[in-house]
């Protein structure tokens, strides 16, 4: 199984992973043979790539941290703004992930602009749960964290899409409206006595920076809970790696570089390190080019291999970048793109974070 960007997809390829639409409904099922019609529909829906099965990548297994069924159920509950449903989904995410001995968030997300908030909230819940497990939180605490992650952007569901997806600069009023979403999310849950205060506080403060420059209150890291700090890091990581109408997606490498570069100002360093434990710089099954000119795909990540993965070259040879003999080799391109944050992406990111 490997990831292929849509411009490299050709008819006859076999889909390896379900593609779902904005409503969490199945658009093209795994094992389908791709034809021109499917490719056109994938472009229309705004997808950027798909996972395929082929002979070269048949030994590569990429496991989603949660089942596709649960992902779809979560997106459905978010769409309906069903708080009870979200709580149940949060506890199922925790159960599924606690039962997965080898968590690696290795999968490139397959989503469109339009389902952004639903897919984003599900992804943030998965990232938060992985980080919470790494931090040593108990199952109940992980449930608070995953619930906060699912509910954190509820307020955005009340903001018109033309404002959320606006390409140009937001007017001061629109910007104020977007920035009010943590308070709106909090307002939607604050009277629920069955929700822990940990959840409400994390939702309200998920845009607070550790140096006190965030919003809505400008509280510093020493006054933030671990739930707030983890949620902030997971939220920004997932926002950066998504494509939006006003910016291209950052690669995992670029997003982690950005997070690390903002430790101590925006983010708590321990939380960024926790994220790096579970999110590889280069996702499994993606195309890369090495500094010696050879090309292949990533076939193994985990632990130190998150930084120095194992690569299968197109001639079939394997190169373990963690091997001292290969330490002088670096990855120079990922999915045909030179590494590094482009100026255009950085401008988009600035307009997003404000
Ligand atoms: Fe948010």
GROMACS .gro file of C-alpha atoms and ligand atoms in nm:
model
  355
    1UNK     CA    1   0.000   0.000   0.000
    2UNK     CA    2   0.134   0.344  -0.084
    3UNK     CA    3   0.019   0.702  -0.121
    4UNK     CA    4  -0.006   0.851  -0.469
    5UNK     CA    5  -0.092   1.215  -0.532
    6UNK     CA    6  -0.388   1.257  -0.765
    7UNK     CA    7  -0.180   1.392  -1.053
    8UNK     CA    8   0.007   1.058  -1.059
    9UNK     CA    9  -0.300   0.836  -1.036
   10UNK     CA   10  -0.373   0.641  -1.357
   11UNK     CA   11  -0.669   0.422  -1.452
   12UNK     CA   12  -0.625   0.058  -1.351
   13UNK     CA   13  -0.468   0.132  -1.011
   14UNK     CA   14  -0.634  -0.044  -0.720
   15UNK     CA   15  -0.764   0.169  -0.432
   16UNK     CA   16  -0.629   0.049  -0.097
   17UNK     CA   17  -0.836   0.256   0.141
   18UNK     CA   18  -1.194   0.384   0.144
   19UNK     CA   19  -1.252   0.741   0.029
   20UNK     CA   20  -1.537   0.904   0.218
   21UNK     CA   21  -1.729   1.221   0.135
   22UNK     CA   22  -1.815   1.524   0.349
   23UNK     CA   23  -2.094   1.339   0.523
   24UNK     CA   24  -1.882   1.043   0.619
   25UNK     CA   25  -2.043   0.839   0.339
   26UNK     CA   26  -1.842   0.598   0.128
   27UNK     CA   27  -1.744   0.755  -0.206
   28UNK     CA   28  -1.512   0.488  -0.348
   29UNK     CA   29  -1.450   0.163  -0.161
   30UNK     CA   30  -1.113  -0.003  -0.109
   31UNK     CA   31  -1.019  -0.265  -0.373
   32UNK     CA   32  -1.202  -0.066  -0.645
   33UNK     CA   33  -1.014  -0.036  -0.974
   34UNK     CA   34  -0.965   0.332  -1.054
   35UNK     CA   35  -1.106   0.460  -1.383
   36UNK     CA   36  -1.120   0.807  -1.544
   37UNK     CA   37  -1.460   0.864  -1.392
   38UNK     CA   38  -1.331   0.808  -1.036
   39UNK     CA   39  -1.028   1.032  -1.096
   40UNK     CA   40  -1.256   1.309  -1.216
   41UNK     CA   41  -1.483   1.271  -0.914
   42UNK     CA   42  -1.187   1.274  -0.674
   43UNK     CA   43  -1.071   1.604  -0.830
   44UNK     CA   44  -1.425   1.743  -0.810
   45UNK     CA   45  -1.448   1.660  -0.441
   46UNK     CA   46  -1.113   1.829  -0.378
   47UNK     CA   47  -0.900   1.526  -0.283
   48UNK     CA   48  -0.524   1.545  -0.334
   49UNK     CA   49  -0.425   1.181  -0.334
   50UNK     CA   50  -0.524   0.825  -0.253
   51UNK     CA   51  -0.372   0.507  -0.119
   52UNK     CA   52  -0.323   0.231  -0.374
   53UNK     CA   53  -0.216  -0.134  -0.369
   54UNK     CA   54   0.049  -0.248  -0.614
   55UNK     CA   55   0.317  -0.511  -0.642
   56UNK     CA   56   0.597  -0.275  -0.536
   57UNK     CA   57   0.422  -0.180  -0.213
   58UNK     CA   58   0.244  -0.508  -0.133
   59UNK     CA   59   0.461  -0.567   0.176
   60UNK     CA   60   0.380  -0.225   0.323
   61UNK     CA   61   0.097  -0.221   0.570
   62UNK     CA   62  -0.031   0.113   0.693
   63UNK     CA   63  -0.273   0.094   0.978
   64UNK     CA   64  -0.511   0.371   1.065
   65UNK     CA   65  -0.502   0.432   1.443
   66UNK     CA   66  -0.882   0.387   1.458
   67UNK     CA   67  -1.130   0.194   1.246
   68UNK     CA   68  -1.285   0.362   0.945
   69UNK     CA   69  -1.629   0.281   1.090
   70UNK     CA   70  -1.553   0.482   1.405
   71UNK     CA   71  -1.412   0.770   1.200
   72UNK     CA   72  -1.732   0.791   0.999
   73UNK     CA   73  -1.948   0.770   1.313
   74UNK     CA   74  -1.748   1.052   1.472
   75UNK     CA   75  -1.787   1.275   1.168
   76UNK     CA   76  -2.159   1.208   1.167
   77UNK     CA   77  -2.194   1.304   1.538
   78UNK     CA   78  -1.992   1.621   1.479
   79UNK     CA   79  -2.207   1.718   1.186
   80UNK     CA   80  -2.521   1.673   1.398
   81UNK     CA   81  -2.352   1.855   1.690
   82UNK     CA   82  -2.447   1.554   1.900
   83UNK     CA   83  -2.256   1.603   2.227
   84UNK     CA   84  -2.360   1.268   2.378
   85UNK     CA   85  -2.261   1.092   2.056
   86UNK     CA   86  -1.924   1.269   2.062
   87UNK     CA   87  -1.862   1.149   2.417
   88UNK     CA   88  -1.931   0.790   2.315
   89UNK     CA   89  -1.707   0.826   2.010
   90UNK     CA   90  -1.430   0.973   2.232
   91UNK     CA   91  -1.445   0.673   2.462
   92UNK     CA   92  -1.438   0.434   2.163
   93UNK     CA   93  -1.130   0.616   2.025
   94UNK     CA   94  -0.959   0.568   2.362
   95UNK     CA   95  -1.060   0.197   2.374
   96UNK     CA   96  -0.941   0.128   2.019
   97UNK     CA   97  -0.611   0.310   2.070
   98UNK     CA   98  -0.537   0.158   2.412
   99UNK     CA   99  -0.582  -0.181   2.249
  100UNK     CA  100  -0.338  -0.094   1.971
  101UNK     CA  101   0.011  -0.183   2.095
  102UNK     CA  102   0.188   0.000   1.814
  103UNK     CA  103   0.041   0.346   1.763
  104UNK     CA  104   0.194   0.539   1.478
  105UNK     CA  105   0.004   0.819   1.311
  106UNK     CA  106   0.140   0.718   0.976
  107UNK     CA  107  -0.150   0.782   0.753
  108UNK     CA  108  -0.182   1.073   0.516
  109UNK     CA  109  -0.526   1.213   0.568
  110UNK     CA  110  -0.772   1.183   0.282
  111UNK     CA  111  -1.012   1.472   0.315
  112UNK     CA  112  -1.158   1.766   0.130
  113UNK     CA  113  -1.192   2.135   0.220
  114UNK     CA  114  -1.561   2.102   0.286
  115UNK     CA  115  -1.547   1.837   0.554
  116UNK     CA  116  -1.259   2.023   0.720
  117UNK     CA  117  -1.405   2.083   1.068
  118UNK     CA  118  -1.543   1.729   1.108
  119UNK     CA  119  -1.232   1.551   0.977
  120UNK     CA  120  -1.008   1.794   1.169
  121UNK     CA  121  -1.182   1.730   1.502
  122UNK     CA  122  -1.157   1.353   1.452
  123UNK     CA  123  -0.787   1.379   1.368
  124UNK     CA  124  -0.718   1.603   1.666
  125UNK     CA  125  -0.892   1.352   1.893
  126UNK     CA  126  -0.666   1.074   1.759
  127UNK     CA  127  -0.349   1.284   1.796
  128UNK     CA  128  -0.449   1.395   2.148
  129UNK     CA  129  -0.523   1.038   2.255
  130UNK     CA  130  -0.182   0.917   2.130
  131UNK     CA  131  -0.008   1.204   2.311
  132UNK     CA  132  -0.214   1.144   2.625
  133UNK     CA  133  -0.116   0.775   2.622
  134UNK     CA  134   0.249   0.881   2.586
  135UNK     CA  135   0.207   1.121   2.878
  136UNK     CA  136   0.069   0.841   3.094
  137UNK     CA  137  -0.289   0.962   3.135
  138UNK     CA  138  -0.542   0.711   3.267
  139UNK     CA  139  -0.833   0.589   3.054
  140UNK     CA  140  -1.083   0.832   3.214
  141UNK     CA  141  -0.843   1.122   3.162
  142UNK     CA  142  -0.786   1.016   2.802
  143UNK     CA  143  -1.165   1.024   2.762
  144UNK     CA  144  -1.171   1.389   2.882
  145UNK     CA  145  -0.894   1.477   2.639
  146UNK     CA  146  -1.055   1.303   2.339
  147UNK     CA  147  -1.394   1.459   2.421
  148UNK     CA  148  -1.239   1.807   2.443
  149UNK     CA  149  -1.069   1.743   2.107
  150UNK     CA  150  -1.397   1.646   1.941
  151UNK     CA  151  -1.581   1.948   2.085
  152UNK     CA  152  -1.306   2.212   2.058
  153UNK     CA  153  -1.421   2.363   1.729
  154UNK     CA  154  -1.798   2.330   1.783
  155UNK     CA  155  -1.811   2.709   1.771
  156UNK     CA  156  -1.678   2.701   1.414
  157UNK     CA  157  -1.983   2.502   1.307
  158UNK     CA  158  -2.186   2.816   1.391
  159UNK     CA  159  -1.973   3.044   1.170
  160UNK     CA  160  -2.076   3.081   0.802
  161UNK     CA  161  -1.863   2.868   0.569
  162UNK     CA  162  -1.793   3.162   0.340
  163UNK     CA  163  -1.606   3.324   0.630
  164UNK     CA  164  -1.423   3.006   0.736
  165UNK     CA  165  -1.318   2.924   0.377
  166UNK     CA  166  -1.258   3.281   0.261
  167UNK     CA  167  -0.954   3.307   0.035
  168UNK     CA  168  -0.875   3.675   0.083
  169UNK     CA  169  -0.799   3.866   0.399
  170UNK     CA  170  -1.075   3.859   0.659
  171UNK     CA  171  -1.239   4.191   0.751
  172UNK     CA  172  -1.182   4.296   1.116
  173UNK     CA  173  -1.541   4.184   1.196
  174UNK     CA  174  -1.492   3.845   1.031
  175UNK     CA  175  -1.161   3.797   1.209
  176UNK     CA  176  -1.325   3.879   1.542
  177UNK     CA  177  -1.600   3.628   1.466
  178UNK     CA  178  -1.350   3.350   1.383
  179UNK     CA  179  -1.152   3.427   1.698
  180UNK     CA  180  -1.466   3.397   1.908
  181UNK     CA  181  -1.507   3.027   1.825
  182UNK     CA  182  -1.336   2.888   2.141
  183UNK     CA  183  -1.582   3.092   2.353
  184UNK     CA  184  -1.874   2.975   2.137
  185UNK     CA  185  -1.760   2.613   2.174
  186UNK     CA  186  -1.737   2.664   2.550
  187UNK     CA  187  -2.081   2.828   2.565
  188UNK     CA  188  -2.230   2.521   2.394
  189UNK     CA  189  -2.107   2.288   2.671
  190UNK     CA  190  -2.061   2.498   2.984
  191UNK     CA  191  -2.397   2.411   3.140
  192UNK     CA  192  -2.358   2.038   3.090
  193UNK     CA  193  -2.304   1.904   3.441
  194UNK     CA  194  -2.209   1.564   3.306
  195UNK     CA  195  -1.900   1.703   3.130
  196UNK     CA  196  -1.581   1.736   3.335
  197UNK     CA  197  -1.438   2.084   3.397
  198UNK     CA  198  -1.116   1.953   3.234
  199UNK     CA  199  -1.306   1.925   2.905
  200UNK     CA  200  -1.463   2.273   2.930
  201UNK     CA  201  -1.135   2.443   3.022
  202UNK     CA  202  -0.941   2.273   2.741
  203UNK     CA  203  -1.208   2.371   2.487
  204UNK     CA  204  -1.210   2.734   2.602
  205UNK     CA  205  -0.831   2.770   2.605
  206UNK     CA  206  -0.725   2.564   2.302
  207UNK     CA  207  -0.588   2.876   2.126
  208UNK     CA  208  -0.384   2.997   2.422
  209UNK     CA  209  -0.006   3.016   2.375
  210UNK     CA  210   0.242   2.932   2.652
  211UNK     CA  211   0.386   3.287   2.641
  212UNK     CA  212   0.044   3.442   2.697
  213UNK     CA  213  -0.004   3.578   2.342
  214UNK     CA  214  -0.299   3.351   2.257
  215UNK     CA  215  -0.673   3.403   2.295
  216UNK     CA  216  -0.937   3.440   2.441
  217UNK     CA  217  -0.771   3.524   2.776
  218UNK     CA  218  -0.396   3.537   2.708
  219UNK     CA  219  -0.313   3.294   2.990
  220UNK     CA  220   0.045   3.164   3.015
  221UNK     CA  221   0.161   2.801   3.013
  222UNK     CA  222   0.198   2.777   3.391
  223UNK     CA  223  -0.177   2.837   3.421
  224UNK     CA  224  -0.273   2.591   3.147
  225UNK     CA  225  -0.371   2.232   3.210
  226UNK     CA  226  -0.198   1.943   3.033
  227UNK     CA  227  -0.522   1.888   2.840
  228UNK     CA  228  -0.507   2.245   2.706
  229UNK     CA  229  -0.140   2.219   2.609
  230UNK     CA  230  -0.178   1.884   2.432
  231UNK     CA  231  -0.492   2.001   2.250
  232UNK     CA  232  -0.320   2.320   2.129
  233UNK     CA  233  -0.027   2.126   1.977
  234UNK     CA  234  -0.248   1.859   1.814
  235UNK     CA  235  -0.487   2.124   1.679
  236UNK     CA  236  -0.214   2.327   1.508
  237UNK     CA  237  -0.038   2.016   1.373
  238UNK     CA  238  -0.356   1.896   1.206
  239UNK     CA  239  -0.453   2.243   1.081
  240UNK     CA  240  -0.111   2.282   0.917
  241UNK     CA  241  -0.122   1.943   0.746
  242UNK     CA  242  -0.467   2.009   0.593
  243UNK     CA  243  -0.523   2.186   0.262
  244UNK     CA  244  -0.759   2.478   0.287
  245UNK     CA  245  -0.900   2.714   0.029
  246UNK     CA  246  -0.628   2.964   0.123
  247UNK     CA  247  -0.325   2.735   0.168
  248UNK     CA  248  -0.167   2.407   0.059
  249UNK     CA  249  -0.111   2.130   0.310
  250UNK     CA  250   0.217   2.126   0.502
  251UNK     CA  251   0.394   1.790   0.499
  252UNK     CA  252   0.436   1.620   0.834
  253UNK     CA  253   0.804   1.724   0.824
  254UNK     CA  254   0.718   2.092   0.768
  255UNK     CA  255   0.450   2.094   1.038
  256UNK     CA  256   0.678   1.932   1.299
  257UNK     CA  257   0.954   2.178   1.208
  258UNK     CA  258   0.710   2.464   1.259
  259UNK     CA  259   0.592   2.330   1.598
  260UNK     CA  260   0.948   2.276   1.720
  261UNK     CA  261   1.043   2.627   1.607
  262UNK     CA  262   0.764   2.772   1.820
  263UNK     CA  263   0.827   2.584   2.144
  264UNK     CA  264   0.836   2.813   2.444
  265UNK     CA  265   0.637   3.084   2.265
  266UNK     CA  266   0.329   2.910   2.132
  267UNK     CA  267   0.375   2.552   2.242
  268UNK     CA  268   0.487   2.351   2.540
  269UNK     CA  269   0.807   2.172   2.437
  270UNK     CA  270   0.726   1.845   2.621
  271UNK     CA  271   0.399   1.824   2.426
  272UNK     CA  272   0.573   1.876   2.091
  273UNK     CA  273   0.824   1.602   2.182
  274UNK     CA  274   0.528   1.377   2.272
  275UNK     CA  275   0.375   1.438   1.931
  276UNK     CA  276   0.703   1.355   1.757
  277UNK     CA  277   0.700   1.019   1.930
  278UNK     CA  278   0.387   0.922   1.739
  279UNK     CA  279   0.402   1.123   1.417
  280UNK     CA  280   0.685   1.042   1.177
  281UNK     CA  281   0.856   1.319   0.979
  282UNK     CA  282   0.790   1.123   0.660
  283UNK     CA  283   0.475   0.914   0.646
  284UNK     CA  284   0.490   0.548   0.553
  285UNK     CA  285   0.414   0.474   0.188
  286UNK     CA  286   0.512   0.819   0.060
  287UNK     CA  287   0.754   0.893  -0.224
  288UNK     CA  288   1.090   1.040  -0.134
  289UNK     CA  289   1.419   1.127  -0.301
  290UNK     CA  290   1.754   1.084  -0.127
  291UNK     CA  291   2.058   1.311  -0.141
  292UNK     CA  292   2.242   1.045  -0.346
  293UNK     CA  293   1.977   1.081  -0.616
  294UNK     CA  294   1.798   0.749  -0.556
  295UNK     CA  295   1.421   0.739  -0.520
  296UNK     CA  296   1.183   0.515  -0.330
  297UNK     CA  297   0.915   0.507  -0.065
  298UNK     CA  298   0.919   0.504   0.314
  299UNK     CA  299   0.850   0.155   0.446
  300UNK     CA  300   0.928   0.174   0.814
  301UNK     CA  301   0.887   0.430   1.088
  302UNK     CA  302   0.872   0.414   1.466
  303UNK     CA  303   1.086   0.547   1.747
  304UNK     CA  304   1.419   0.672   1.613
  305UNK     CA  305   1.303   0.559   1.269
  306UNK     CA  306   1.058   0.848   1.281
  307UNK     CA  307   1.365   1.065   1.211
  308UNK     CA  308   1.568   0.817   1.003
  309UNK     CA  309   1.320   0.584   0.828
  310UNK     CA  310   1.381   0.272   0.621
  311UNK     CA  311   1.336   0.335   0.248
  312UNK     CA  312   1.258   0.087  -0.029
  313UNK     CA  313   1.420   0.206  -0.349
  314UNK     CA  314   1.249   0.159  -0.684
  315UNK     CA  315   1.518  -0.096  -0.776
  316UNK     CA  316   1.399  -0.307  -0.479
  317UNK     CA  317   1.695  -0.237  -0.245
  318UNK     CA  318   1.627  -0.129   0.114
  319UNK     CA  319   1.816   0.157   0.278
  320UNK     CA  320   1.800   0.198   0.656
  321UNK     CA  321   1.884   0.563   0.720
  322UNK     CA  322   1.950   0.482   1.086
  323UNK     CA  323   2.241   0.256   0.986
  324UNK     CA  324   2.569   0.441   1.064
  325UNK     CA  325   2.685   0.362   0.709
  326UNK     CA  326   2.393   0.564   0.573
  327UNK     CA  327   2.406   0.857   0.813
  328UNK     CA  328   2.547   1.083   0.541
  329UNK     CA  329   2.237   1.028   0.327
  330UNK     CA  330   1.946   1.265   0.378
  331UNK     CA  331   1.598   1.293   0.236
  332UNK     CA  332   1.584   1.586  -0.003
  333UNK     CA  333   1.238   1.558  -0.158
  334UNK     CA  334   0.906   1.421  -0.045
  335UNK     CA  335   0.627   1.357  -0.296
  336UNK     CA  336   0.821   1.540  -0.563
  337UNK     CA  337   0.861   1.854  -0.349
  338UNK     CA  338   1.190   1.985  -0.211
  339UNK     CA  339   1.189   1.987   0.169
  340UNK     CA  340   1.131   2.312   0.351
  341UNK     CA  341   0.842   2.545   0.417
  342UNK     CA  342   0.763   2.748   0.106
  343UNK     CA  343   0.705   3.121   0.134
  344UNK     CA  344   0.353   3.080  -0.004
  345UNK     CA  345   0.270   2.818   0.259
  346UNK     CA  346   0.415   3.035   0.531
  347UNK     CA  347   0.201   3.331   0.421
  348UNK     CA  348  -0.107   3.105   0.427
  349UNK     CA  349  -0.013   2.977   0.770
  350UNK     CA  350   0.025   3.329   0.906
  351UNK     CA  351  -0.315   3.430   0.775
  352UNK     CA  352  -0.461   3.119   0.938
  353UNK     CA  353  -0.306   3.164   1.281
  354UNK     CA  354  -0.343   3.540   1.286
  355LIG    FE1  355  -0.993   2.624   1.711
   0.00000   0.00000   0.00000
